[in-house]
Short mmCIF file of C-alpha atoms in Angstrom, two decimals:
data_model
loop_
_atom_site.label_atom_id
_atom_site.label_comp_id
_atom_site.label_asym_id
_atom_site.label_seq_id
_atom_site.Cartn_x
_atom_site.Cartn_y
_atom_site.Cartn_z
CA MET A 296 -23.22 -8.10 66.47
CA ILE A 297 -24.75 -11.52 66.75
CA TYR A 298 -23.75 -11.75 70.40
CA ALA A 299 -25.61 -8.42 71.10
CA LEU A 300 -28.71 -9.82 69.46
CA PHE A 301 -28.40 -12.95 71.63
CA GLY A 302 -28.08 -10.73 74.73
CA ILE A 303 -31.23 -8.68 73.83
CA PHE A 304 -33.17 -11.83 73.02
CA PHE A 305 -32.08 -13.36 76.35
CA VAL A 306 -33.09 -10.26 78.40
CA ALA A 307 -36.42 -10.08 76.57
CA MET A 308 -37.12 -13.78 77.31
CA CYS A 309 -36.23 -13.29 80.99
CA LEU A 310 -38.52 -10.24 81.24
CA LEU A 311 -41.38 -12.16 79.59
CA ALA A 312 -40.88 -15.06 81.97
CA PHE A 313 -40.88 -12.78 85.03
CA LEU A 314 -44.03 -10.93 83.92
CA SER A 315 -45.76 -14.22 83.17
CA ALA A 316 -44.79 -15.89 86.40
CA LYS A 317 -48.06 -14.84 88.15
CA THR A 318 -50.30 -16.30 85.41
CA TRP A 319 -48.26 -19.07 83.77
CA HIS A 320 -47.52 -22.54 85.13
CA TRP A 321 -43.94 -23.14 85.85
CA LEU A 322 -43.87 -25.79 83.03
CA ASN A 323 -44.82 -23.10 80.54
CA ILE A 324 -42.10 -20.80 81.78
CA THR A 325 -39.54 -23.72 81.52
CA ALA A 326 -40.71 -24.49 78.00
CA LEU A 327 -40.41 -20.89 77.09
CA CYS A 328 -36.80 -20.83 78.33
CA LEU A 329 -35.97 -24.06 76.44
CA VAL A 330 -37.56 -22.74 73.25
CA GLY A 331 -35.61 -19.51 73.61
CA LEU A 332 -32.31 -21.28 74.14
CA LEU A 333 -32.98 -23.72 71.28
CA SER A 334 -33.97 -20.84 69.06
CA MET A 335 -30.67 -19.05 69.76
CA PHE A 336 -28.83 -22.32 69.10
CA ALA A 337 -30.73 -22.78 65.80
CA LEU A 338 -30.01 -19.18 64.90
CA VAL A 339 -26.25 -19.80 65.38
CA LEU A 340 -26.39 -22.94 63.24
CA VAL A 341 -28.38 -21.19 60.46
CA ALA A 342 -25.92 -18.23 60.56
CA ASN A 343 -22.91 -20.54 60.38
CA TYR A 344 -24.55 -22.51 57.56
CA LEU A 345 -25.31 -19.41 55.57
CA ASP A 346 -21.73 -18.14 56.08
CA TRP A 347 -20.31 -21.49 55.05
CA GLN A 348 -22.61 -21.61 52.01
CA LYS A 349 -21.53 -18.13 51.05
CA ARG A 350 -17.85 -18.95 51.31
CA TRP A 351 -18.16 -22.22 49.36
CA ARG A 352 -20.39 -20.57 46.70
CA THR A 353 -17.82 -17.84 46.27
CA ALA A 354 -15.02 -20.50 46.06
CA TYR A 355 -17.11 -22.53 43.61
CA GLU A 356 -17.67 -19.61 41.32
CA ARG A 357 -14.06 -18.65 41.55
CA ASN A 358 -12.89 -22.20 40.82
CA LEU A 359 -15.45 -22.57 38.04
CA LYS A 360 -14.13 -19.39 36.44
CA GLU A 361 -10.53 -20.64 36.87
CA LEU A 362 -11.60 -24.03 35.41
CA GLU A 363 -12.97 -22.35 32.33
CA GLN A 364 -9.76 -20.37 32.04
CA GLU A 365 -7.66 -23.56 32.44
CA ARG A 366 -9.83 -25.34 29.90
CA ALA A 367 -9.29 -22.53 27.47
CA ARG A 368 -5.61 -22.52 28.27
CA GLY A 369 -5.49 -26.29 27.81
CA VAL A 370 -7.17 -26.07 24.44
CA ALA A 371 -4.72 -23.36 23.48
CA LEU A 372 -1.82 -25.50 24.63
CA LYS A 373 -3.14 -28.52 22.79
CA TYR A 374 -4.36 -26.92 19.53
CA GLY A 375 -3.09 -23.40 19.69
CA ASP A 376 -4.74 -20.03 20.07
CA PRO A 377 -7.52 -19.80 17.44
CA MET A 378 -7.10 -15.98 17.40
CA LYS A 379 -3.45 -16.20 16.21
CA ASP A 380 -2.38 -17.20 12.75
CA VAL A 381 1.20 -18.06 13.92
CA GLN A 382 1.59 -19.67 17.32
CA GLU A 383 4.39 -18.32 19.46
CA GLU A 384 4.91 -21.68 21.21
CA PRO A 385 4.54 -25.19 19.67
CA THR A 386 1.18 -26.81 20.57
CA LEU A 387 0.80 -30.04 22.41
CA VAL A 388 -0.41 -31.81 19.27
CA GLU A 389 2.64 -30.61 17.42
CA LEU A 390 5.00 -31.67 20.20
CA MET A 391 3.29 -35.04 20.43
CA GLY A 392 3.63 -35.43 16.63
CA ARG A 393 7.33 -34.65 16.89
CA PHE A 394 7.77 -37.04 19.84
CA ASN A 395 5.89 -39.87 18.08
CA ARG A 396 7.85 -39.37 14.96
CA LEU A 397 11.08 -39.25 16.89
CA VAL A 398 10.21 -42.45 18.80
CA TYR A 399 8.96 -44.20 15.67
CA GLN A 400 12.05 -43.27 13.64
CA ARG A 401 14.56 -43.83 16.37
CA GLY A 402 13.13 -46.91 18.08
CA ARG A 403 14.32 -48.12 21.43
CA VAL A 404 17.88 -47.53 22.63
CA TRP A 405 19.90 -49.39 25.26
CA ARG A 406 22.90 -47.51 26.56
CA ARG A 407 25.90 -48.41 28.71
CA CYS A 408 25.90 -52.12 27.74
CA SER A 409 29.01 -53.88 29.05
CA ARG A 410 30.68 -56.69 27.06
CA MET A 411 30.95 -59.83 29.15
CA LYS A 412 32.49 -62.51 26.87
CA ILE A 413 33.12 -63.52 23.23
CA GLN A 414 32.64 -67.09 22.20
CA ASN A 415 31.99 -68.80 18.90
CA ASN A 416 31.48 -65.60 16.90
CA GLN A 417 28.95 -64.48 19.53
CA VAL A 418 29.08 -61.53 21.92
CA GLN A 419 27.34 -61.54 25.33
CA LEU A 420 26.38 -58.09 26.68
CA GLN A 421 25.09 -57.05 30.04
CA VAL A 422 22.27 -54.63 29.34
CA LEU A 423 21.03 -54.01 32.86
CA PRO A 424 23.38 -53.72 35.86
CA ASP A 425 23.31 -56.39 38.57
CA ASN A 426 21.43 -54.21 41.06
CA ALA A 427 18.61 -53.46 38.62
CA ALA A 428 15.13 -55.01 39.12
CA GLU A 429 14.37 -58.02 36.99
CA GLU A 430 10.57 -57.41 36.70
CA GLY A 431 10.52 -55.27 33.58
CA GLY A 432 13.72 -56.53 32.08
CA HIS A 433 15.38 -54.86 29.08
CA GLY A 434 12.60 -55.78 26.62
CA ILE A 435 14.97 -57.21 23.92
CA GLU A 436 13.42 -60.23 22.26
CA GLN A 437 15.26 -63.10 20.55
CA GLY A 438 15.62 -62.85 16.82
CA VAL A 439 15.48 -59.05 16.52
CA THR A 440 18.19 -57.06 14.73
CA LEU A 441 20.16 -54.43 16.62
CA TYR A 442 22.69 -51.86 15.51
CA ALA A 443 25.70 -51.50 17.90
CA PHE A 444 28.08 -48.59 18.45
CA LEU A 445 30.75 -47.93 21.01
CA GLU A 446 30.28 -45.09 23.48
CA GLN A 447 33.53 -43.33 22.99
CA ILE A 448 33.14 -39.62 22.23
CA PRO A 449 32.84 -37.45 25.36
CA PHE A 450 30.55 -34.51 24.80
CA GLN A 451 31.72 -31.41 26.69
CA GLY A 452 28.54 -29.81 27.93
CA ALA A 453 25.17 -30.38 29.50
CA GLN A 454 23.34 -30.98 26.22
CA PRO A 455 24.44 -33.35 23.45
CA PRO A 456 23.49 -32.43 19.89
CA GLY A 457 20.03 -33.62 19.19
CA GLY A 458 19.57 -35.48 22.47
CA ALA A 459 18.64 -35.17 26.10
CA ALA A 460 20.96 -33.84 28.84
CA GLY A 461 23.36 -36.24 30.42
CA PRO A 462 22.95 -37.56 33.98
CA ASN A 463 25.56 -35.18 35.36
CA ALA A 464 24.28 -32.03 33.67
CA ALA A 465 22.54 -30.69 36.75
CA GLN A 466 25.76 -30.83 38.75
CA GLY A 467 27.64 -29.10 35.91
CA ASN A 468 30.12 -31.95 35.52
CA ALA A 469 31.81 -32.35 32.09
CA PRO A 470 31.82 -34.49 30.08
CA SER A 471 28.22 -35.36 30.92
CA PHE A 472 27.42 -37.61 27.86
CA LEU A 473 29.19 -40.26 25.73
CA LEU A 474 28.26 -40.06 22.06
CA PRO A 475 28.42 -43.16 19.91
CA GLY A 476 31.74 -43.47 18.11
CA ALA A 477 32.78 -46.57 16.35
CA TYR A 478 30.23 -48.54 14.41
CA VAL A 479 30.53 -52.15 15.60
CA GLY A 480 28.00 -53.71 13.22
CA GLU A 481 24.60 -55.18 12.68
CA PHE A 482 23.76 -58.05 15.04
CA VAL A 483 20.96 -60.60 15.57
CA VAL A 484 19.87 -61.53 19.09
CA ARG A 485 20.40 -65.24 19.50
CA ALA A 486 19.70 -65.54 23.25
CA THR A 487 18.42 -63.29 26.00
CA ASP A 488 17.56 -63.25 29.65
CA ALA A 489 16.52 -60.71 32.28
CA LYS A 490 19.77 -58.69 32.11
CA THR A 491 21.95 -59.96 29.29
CA VAL A 492 21.73 -60.57 25.52
CA THR A 493 23.84 -62.73 23.19
CA LEU A 494 24.46 -61.22 19.78
CA GLU A 495 25.72 -62.68 16.57
CA PRO A 496 26.86 -60.61 13.52
CA ALA A 497 24.31 -60.41 10.78
CA MET A 498 27.06 -60.04 8.21
CA PRO A 499 30.81 -60.64 8.39
CA LEU A 500 32.82 -58.06 10.36
CA ASP A 501 35.80 -56.31 8.85
CA ALA A 502 39.12 -55.99 10.67
CA TYR A 503 38.20 -52.65 12.25
CA GLN A 504 34.84 -53.93 13.49
CA GLN A 505 36.54 -57.01 14.93
CA ARG A 506 38.91 -54.68 16.71
CA HIS A 507 35.92 -52.66 18.01
CA VAL A 508 34.32 -55.84 19.43
CA GLN A 509 37.51 -56.50 21.45
CA ALA A 510 37.59 -52.94 22.76
CA GLY A 511 36.72 -52.21 26.42
CA ALA A 512 34.24 -49.38 25.83
CA THR A 513 30.57 -49.75 26.64
CA TRP A 514 28.08 -50.43 23.87
CA VAL A 515 24.93 -48.67 22.80
CA LEU A 516 22.25 -50.72 21.00
CA TYR A 517 19.74 -49.24 18.61
CA GLU A 518 16.56 -50.98 17.55
CA VAL A 519 16.51 -48.81 14.38
CA MET A 520 19.56 -47.46 12.62
CA PRO A 521 19.83 -43.76 13.54
CA ILE A 522 18.53 -41.56 10.75
CA ASP A 523 19.98 -38.43 9.35
CA ASP A 524 18.31 -35.12 10.08
CA HIS A 525 18.90 -31.46 9.16
CA TYR A 526 18.48 -30.31 12.81
CA VAL A 527 20.57 -32.86 14.58
CA PHE A 528 23.65 -30.60 14.84
CA ALA A 529 21.82 -27.24 15.00
CA THR A 530 22.31 -25.07 18.06
CA SER A 531 20.18 -22.20 19.43
CA ASP A 532 20.27 -19.85 22.36
CA GLU A 533 16.47 -19.77 22.58
CA GLY A 534 15.34 -23.42 22.72
CA PRO A 535 15.59 -25.58 25.85
CA GLY A 536 19.13 -26.88 26.20
CA GLY A 537 20.06 -25.35 22.86
CA VAL A 538 18.20 -27.98 20.85
CA VAL A 539 16.64 -26.82 17.58
CA GLU A 540 13.46 -28.67 16.57
CA TYR A 541 12.09 -26.29 13.91
CA VAL A 542 12.92 -22.88 12.52
CA GLU A 543 10.09 -20.67 11.27
CA PRO A 544 11.22 -18.98 8.08
CA ASN A 545 11.08 -15.18 7.96
CA ASP A 546 11.97 -12.33 5.66
CA ASP A 547 15.63 -12.32 6.82
CA ALA A 548 17.71 -13.34 3.81
CA SER A 549 20.59 -14.37 6.05
CA GLN A 550 18.49 -16.68 8.24
CA PRO A 551 19.71 -20.27 8.50
CA VAL A 552 16.59 -22.30 7.91
CA PHE A 553 17.86 -25.30 9.97
CA GLY A 554 19.41 -23.29 12.77
CA LYS A 555 23.01 -22.29 13.45
CA MET A 556 25.76 -24.82 12.88
CA ASP A 557 28.81 -24.74 15.19
CA GLY A 558 31.69 -25.47 12.78
CA ASN A 559 34.20 -26.07 15.59
CA MET A 560 31.90 -28.56 17.28
CA LEU A 561 31.28 -30.43 13.98
CA ARG A 562 35.00 -30.70 13.24
CA GLN A 563 35.71 -31.93 16.78
CA LEU A 564 32.94 -34.55 16.65
CA PHE A 565 33.78 -35.73 13.15
CA ALA A 566 37.55 -35.98 13.93
CA ALA A 567 36.76 -37.99 17.04
CA ALA A 568 34.35 -40.27 15.15
CA PHE A 569 36.90 -40.83 12.32
CA GLN A 570 39.60 -41.76 14.81
CA ALA A 571 37.20 -44.01 16.74
CA ASN A 572 36.19 -45.93 13.57
CA PHE A 573 39.69 -45.95 11.91
CA PRO A 574 42.32 -45.72 14.59
CA GLY A 575 45.73 -44.78 13.34
CA VAL A 576 44.46 -43.84 9.85
CA PRO A 577 45.22 -40.25 8.68
CA ALA A 578 41.97 -38.37 8.20
CA GLY A 579 43.27 -36.18 5.46
CA ASN A 580 40.56 -33.84 4.11
CA THR A 581 37.70 -36.15 5.03
CA VAL A 582 36.84 -34.36 8.25
CA GLU A 583 36.98 -30.91 6.69
CA GLN A 584 34.85 -31.99 3.74
CA LEU A 585 32.17 -33.52 6.04
CA ALA A 586 32.18 -30.60 8.46
CA SER A 587 31.86 -28.07 5.67
CA LEU A 588 28.95 -29.98 4.16
CA TYR A 589 27.04 -30.04 7.48
CA GLU A 590 28.01 -26.46 8.26
CA LYS A 591 26.49 -25.18 4.97
CA ASP A 592 23.23 -27.11 5.50
CA GLY A 593 20.34 -24.64 5.50
CA GLN A 594 22.59 -21.65 5.04
CA PRO A 595 21.84 -18.91 2.41
CA GLN A 596 24.13 -18.94 -0.59
CA ALA A 597 25.27 -15.87 -2.53
CA ASP A 598 25.91 -17.76 -5.87
CA PRO A 599 23.19 -20.32 -6.64
CA GLU A 600 24.93 -21.22 -9.91
CA ALA A 601 27.79 -22.70 -7.85
CA ILE A 602 25.48 -25.12 -6.02
CA ASP A 603 24.61 -28.58 -7.25
CA PRO A 604 20.90 -28.55 -8.45
CA ASP A 605 20.24 -31.48 -6.09
CA ASN A 606 21.23 -29.30 -3.14
CA LEU A 607 19.58 -25.99 -4.28
CA TRP A 608 16.43 -24.95 -2.53
CA PHE A 609 14.74 -21.51 -2.23
CA LYS A 610 13.16 -19.59 0.59
CA VAL A 611 10.17 -17.66 -0.72
CA LYS A 612 7.50 -15.34 0.54
CA PHE A 613 3.97 -15.72 -0.64
CA ASN A 614 2.56 -12.43 -1.93
CA ASN A 615 -0.76 -10.76 -1.18
CA LYS A 616 -1.15 -9.70 -4.81
CA ASP A 617 -0.03 -11.09 -8.16
CA ARG A 618 1.87 -9.36 -10.88
CA ASN A 619 -1.30 -7.60 -12.15
CA GLY A 620 -2.25 -6.34 -8.65
CA ASN A 621 -5.03 -8.84 -8.11
CA PRO A 622 -5.47 -10.17 -4.49
CA LEU A 623 -4.26 -13.73 -4.06
CA LYS A 624 -6.13 -16.33 -2.10
CA PRO A 625 -4.46 -19.00 0.08
CA LEU A 626 -2.86 -21.58 -2.12
CA ASN A 627 -3.91 -25.22 -1.64
CA VAL A 628 -1.15 -27.71 -2.48
CA GLU A 629 -0.79 -31.50 -2.08
CA VAL A 630 1.93 -32.64 0.29
CA SER A 631 3.58 -36.02 0.85
CA ALA A 632 3.48 -38.62 -1.93
CA ASN A 633 2.65 -42.21 -2.68
CA PRO A 634 4.64 -44.61 -0.48
CA SER A 635 7.65 -46.44 -1.94
CA ILE A 636 8.26 -50.05 -1.40
CA SER A 637 10.72 -50.25 1.50
CA ASP A 638 11.23 -52.36 4.56
CA ASP A 639 13.14 -49.55 6.20
CA ARG A 640 11.63 -48.02 9.30
CA ARG A 641 12.54 -44.47 8.19
CA ALA A 642 9.43 -42.36 7.97
CA PHE A 643 10.62 -40.00 5.21
CA ASP A 644 13.05 -40.17 2.31
CA THR A 645 15.78 -37.64 1.42
CA SER A 646 13.23 -35.32 -0.27
CA GLY A 647 10.92 -35.32 2.73
CA ARG A 648 8.38 -37.63 1.18
CA ALA A 649 6.70 -40.18 3.30
CA ILE A 650 7.92 -43.79 3.02
CA ASP A 651 5.66 -45.48 5.51
CA PRO A 652 2.19 -46.11 3.99
CA ARG A 653 0.49 -44.85 7.19
CA LEU A 654 2.07 -41.39 6.65
CA ALA A 655 1.85 -41.24 2.90
CA GLY A 656 -1.08 -40.24 0.85
CA THR A 657 -2.61 -37.09 -0.67
CA ARG A 658 -3.03 -34.34 1.87
CA GLN A 659 -3.84 -30.64 1.41
CA ALA A 660 -1.71 -27.82 2.85
CA VAL A 661 -2.69 -24.19 2.84
CA LEU A 662 -0.04 -21.58 1.95
CA LYS A 663 -1.33 -18.22 3.05
CA PRO A 664 -0.18 -14.88 1.70
CA GLY A 665 2.49 -13.22 3.82
CA ARG A 666 3.86 -16.57 4.96
CA PHE A 667 7.34 -17.97 4.16
CA GLY A 668 8.48 -21.45 3.04
CA VAL A 669 11.42 -23.35 1.74
CA PHE A 670 10.92 -25.24 -1.55
CA ARG A 671 13.02 -27.08 -4.07
CA LYS A 672 12.96 -25.28 -7.33
CA GLY A 673 11.28 -27.24 -10.16
CA PHE A 674 12.32 -27.65 -13.75
CA GLU A 675 10.84 -26.14 -16.84
CA ASP A 676 8.89 -29.04 -18.40
CA ARG A 677 7.81 -29.04 -22.02
CA ASP A 678 5.67 -31.50 -24.01
CA GLU A 679 6.61 -33.23 -27.24
CA ASN A 680 5.61 -30.11 -29.20
CA GLY A 681 7.88 -27.81 -27.22
CA ARG A 682 5.05 -26.13 -25.32
CA GLU A 683 5.67 -25.41 -21.61
CA ILE A 684 3.82 -27.69 -19.14
CA ILE A 685 2.32 -25.82 -16.20
CA ASP A 686 2.81 -28.30 -13.42
CA ASP A 687 2.26 -25.82 -10.61
CA ASP A 688 5.66 -25.97 -9.08
CA LEU A 689 7.86 -23.23 -7.60
CA ASP A 690 8.91 -21.96 -11.03
CA ASP A 691 5.30 -21.48 -12.05
CA TRP A 692 4.48 -19.78 -8.71
CA ILE A 693 7.38 -17.31 -9.19
CA GLU A 694 6.31 -16.65 -12.79
CA LYS A 695 2.71 -16.00 -11.81
CA GLY A 696 3.83 -13.70 -8.98
CA ILE A 697 2.38 -15.93 -6.32
CA CYS A 698 5.63 -15.80 -4.39
CA ASP A 699 9.13 -14.14 -4.56
CA VAL A 700 12.47 -15.57 -3.77
CA VAL A 701 14.00 -14.36 -0.49
CA ALA A 702 17.26 -16.31 -0.65
CA PRO A 703 18.80 -19.47 -2.25
CA ILE A 704 19.35 -22.18 0.30
CA PHE A 705 21.95 -25.01 0.40
CA VAL A 706 20.16 -28.21 1.57
CA ARG A 707 22.29 -31.24 2.31
CA LYS A 708 21.02 -34.51 0.95
CA LEU A 709 20.13 -36.82 3.80
CA THR A 710 21.98 -40.08 4.17
CA ASN A 711 20.52 -43.51 4.71
CA TYR A 712 23.11 -44.90 7.13
CA ARG A 713 21.71 -48.43 7.14
CA ASP A 714 21.85 -48.76 3.32
CA GLY A 715 25.25 -47.04 3.41
CA PHE A 716 26.69 -49.54 5.81
CA HIS A 717 25.19 -52.42 3.77
CA LEU A 718 26.71 -51.00 0.57
CA ILE A 719 30.14 -50.71 2.34
CA ALA A 720 29.83 -54.27 3.63
CA GLN A 721 28.95 -55.51 0.16
CA GLU A 722 31.81 -53.54 -1.39
CA ARG A 723 34.16 -54.82 1.27
CA GLN A 724 33.11 -58.43 0.57
CA ARG A 725 33.62 -57.81 -3.15
CA ILE A 726 37.11 -56.31 -2.53
CA GLU A 727 38.02 -59.17 -0.13
CA GLU A 728 36.89 -61.73 -2.73
CA SER A 729 38.96 -59.84 -5.31
CA ILE A 730 41.90 -59.89 -2.94
CA ARG A 731 41.54 -63.62 -2.29
CA GLN A 732 41.38 -64.21 -6.10
CA THR A 733 44.42 -61.94 -6.57
CA VAL A 734 46.31 -63.79 -3.84
CA ALA A 735 45.43 -67.12 -5.44
CA ASN A 736 46.49 -65.84 -8.87
CA THR A 737 49.68 -64.43 -7.37
CA ALA A 738 50.44 -67.82 -5.75
CA GLN A 739 49.97 -69.46 -9.15
CA TRP A 740 52.20 -66.90 -10.82
CA GLN A 741 54.81 -67.35 -8.13
CA GLU A 742 54.71 -71.09 -8.56
CA ALA A 743 55.07 -70.63 -12.38
CA LYS A 744 57.92 -68.18 -11.75
CA ARG A 745 59.72 -70.73 -9.52
CA ASN A 746 59.33 -73.38 -12.23
CA CYS A 747 60.58 -70.94 -14.81
CA ASP A 748 63.53 -70.09 -12.58
CA THR A 749 64.28 -73.82 -12.24
CA GLN A 750 64.18 -74.24 -15.96
CA ILE A 751 66.41 -71.14 -16.46
CA ALA A 752 68.90 -72.47 -13.94
CA TYR A 753 68.88 -75.87 -15.69
CA ARG A 754 69.33 -74.39 -19.11
CA SER A 755 71.99 -72.03 -17.77
CA ASP A 756 73.90 -75.01 -16.38
CA GLU A 757 73.47 -76.73 -19.76
CA LYS A 758 74.74 -73.64 -21.50
CA MET A 759 77.83 -73.51 -19.23
CA LYS A 760 78.50 -77.11 -20.01
CA LEU A 761 78.05 -76.50 -23.71
CA ASP A 762 80.29 -73.41 -23.59
CA GLY A 763 82.91 -75.24 -21.60
CA GLU A 764 83.01 -72.75 -18.76
CA GLY A 765 84.67 -74.05 -15.58
CA LEU A 766 86.41 -77.07 -17.22
CA GLU A 767 89.94 -78.22 -16.53
CA GLU A 768 92.78 -77.37 -18.83
CA GLY A 769 92.86 -79.57 -21.83
CA GLN A 770 89.14 -80.29 -21.69
CA ILE A 771 86.75 -78.91 -24.22
CA GLY A 772 83.13 -78.16 -23.81
CA GLU A 773 80.34 -79.83 -25.65
CA LEU A 774 79.60 -76.85 -27.77
CA PRO A 775 83.14 -76.24 -28.90
CA GLY A 776 83.49 -79.94 -29.51
CA PHE A 777 80.22 -79.88 -31.42
CA ARG A 778 81.46 -76.90 -33.43
CA ARG A 779 84.74 -78.73 -34.12
CA ASP A 780 82.83 -81.77 -35.25
CA VAL A 781 80.60 -79.60 -37.40
CA ALA A 782 83.63 -77.96 -38.98
CA ALA A 783 85.19 -81.43 -39.61
CA ALA A 784 81.96 -82.66 -40.95
CA ASP A 785 81.68 -79.63 -43.16
CA LYS A 786 85.21 -80.25 -44.49
CA LEU A 787 84.41 -83.87 -45.13
CA LEU A 788 81.22 -82.86 -46.73
CA GLN A 789 83.10 -80.57 -49.01
CA GLU A 790 85.55 -83.37 -49.89
CA LEU A 791 82.65 -85.73 -50.58
CA ALA A 792 81.00 -83.07 -52.65
CA GLN A 793 84.25 -82.72 -54.74
CA GLN A 794 84.45 -86.50 -55.03
CA LYS A 795 80.86 -86.57 -56.03
CA THR A 796 81.54 -83.96 -58.69
CA SER A 797 84.49 -85.94 -59.96
CA LEU A 798 82.49 -89.15 -60.06
CA LEU A 799 79.65 -87.46 -61.82
CA GLU A 800 82.05 -86.20 -64.47
CA ASP A 801 83.47 -89.77 -64.85
CA LEU A 802 79.99 -91.15 -65.05
CA SER A 803 79.08 -88.54 -67.61
CA ARG A 804 82.01 -89.51 -69.76
CA LEU A 805 81.27 -93.16 -69.33
CA TYR A 806 77.67 -92.56 -70.24
CA ARG A 807 78.71 -90.70 -73.38
CA ALA A 808 81.17 -93.59 -74.23
CA ASN A 809 78.44 -96.13 -73.66
CA ALA A 810 76.13 -94.17 -75.87
CA ALA A 811 78.64 -94.14 -78.66
CA LEU A 812 79.22 -97.82 -78.28
CA ARG A 813 75.44 -98.39 -78.28
CA GLU A 814 75.18 -96.54 -81.62
CA GLN A 815 78.11 -98.55 -83.01
CA LEU A 816 76.48 -101.84 -81.84
CA ALA A 817 73.26 -100.72 -83.42
CA ALA A 818 75.06 -100.03 -86.73
CA VAL A 819 76.81 -103.39 -86.69
CA HIS A 820 73.52 -104.96 -85.86
CA ARG A 821 71.86 -103.30 -88.85
CA TYR A 822 74.77 -104.29 -91.08
CA LEU A 823 74.69 -107.91 -90.03
CA ARG A 824 70.91 -108.02 -90.49
CA GLU A 825 71.27 -106.64 -93.94
CA GLN A 826 73.99 -109.17 -94.79
CA ILE A 827 71.98 -112.03 -93.42
CA ASP A 828 68.87 -110.90 -95.33
CA ARG A 829 70.84 -110.65 -98.68
CA LYS A 830 72.45 -114.05 -98.19
CA THR A 831 69.14 -115.61 -97.34
CA GLU A 832 67.42 -114.13 -100.41
CA ALA A 833 70.32 -115.25 -102.57
CA ALA A 834 70.09 -118.76 -101.30
CA VAL A 835 66.42 -118.91 -101.91
CA THR A 836 66.87 -117.66 -105.43
CA LEU A 837 69.48 -120.37 -106.25
CA LYS A 838 67.18 -123.08 -105.22
#
């Protein structure tokens, strides 16, 4: 169309120049031709500009509309759809919170560390391979505490429980991941360079741990002791890689609130972990007890009376109306708690309460009617007068008709592995000290027994000599000779006793005779005195 207009304009310009040739100067005609050509060129430029502007304006409006849509989609991805009460997919803020909590709780991890040498109670590990770049390094600083495990348990599959897929998962190779097996111990970094670290045990290692240090398996180092979690062994057919991060409670009484637990996988992993830590030791019922405990975690229970109160929780549904038919408003409750004094880097305790002061504090949560939740059942509290205390716990909610129980749930108590290993080490040291004391006492008792045996042998030899055992014919032992001498002495003693009796009788007779003589002498003495006295008196009278 534009080319037809250009043709008409060109023919008209030529006709005008031909008709004006008789009256115009040739310069005027030339100027007219130039103006006409320039006008056509300008018309082409303006048309192209308008067409370009139209296309770009259309693209701008389309991109602006798409930008608004993407912004709205970005806000929905980040914060969720404001038109939906329950989000179908986790929001970016929620995922970032999960990721930050995971990183904070887990800390840094260094896998596939090779043992280089052991010297003076220190272990040198190669953290980075020889062909790795030295710019960034491994980031381990001197003086930090690390928790070491051996990478021993092959996980058959593309996705380990609670972790990322292995390096060979895309190719479908199995096993694709080595799980930590034996616990080597808690170590302090004494020296470090770009690719290696030198570790020293923070506490004495037992015989099993010393054996693990000598093993040829690779090490995995944790900056923070791995924490226990309800979802770590959960499996799902819906989540990416089968990993369960959260299960939204619903009205299904048979719903596992922490995801499905694969009992066979649990038993295989626990059996492998037991053999890795205690090689050659029979597992007995330990593996089955642990596996059943983890397998029941989050599962509905038919008989709540058979569950330990510490493990009994309830899934409830919040009602729209109370017992009297009155509409219920959203329930505002306080979550978290005051922080406890702890140097542990765990974010939450076994009851789900915040430990870190940055996470703790009084926060409000809104429990809307029609929603579901899992809570630990409270206890009926009474004051000193026996009156019930309304402390706004689950019992009071159920009594008021705020919520109804959907199903009782078994919830496994979480384990603090770091404190557990410390308690085991302290108990081991106590037992070893008791063993050392027992060995020392046993050595003393054995020495006393040897001395006693020596005395018994000496006294037995003396007894043999006394009894005369093993003597030549005609010889007599000391004891028979002593008995013979005793018999002779007894006989002599009897003879002496008889002689003594006889002498006593003779002495008695002599004493009686002496007494009679003494009486006779006394009588003679009296008689003589009387005679002398008479003669003396008579003589005096004659004078």
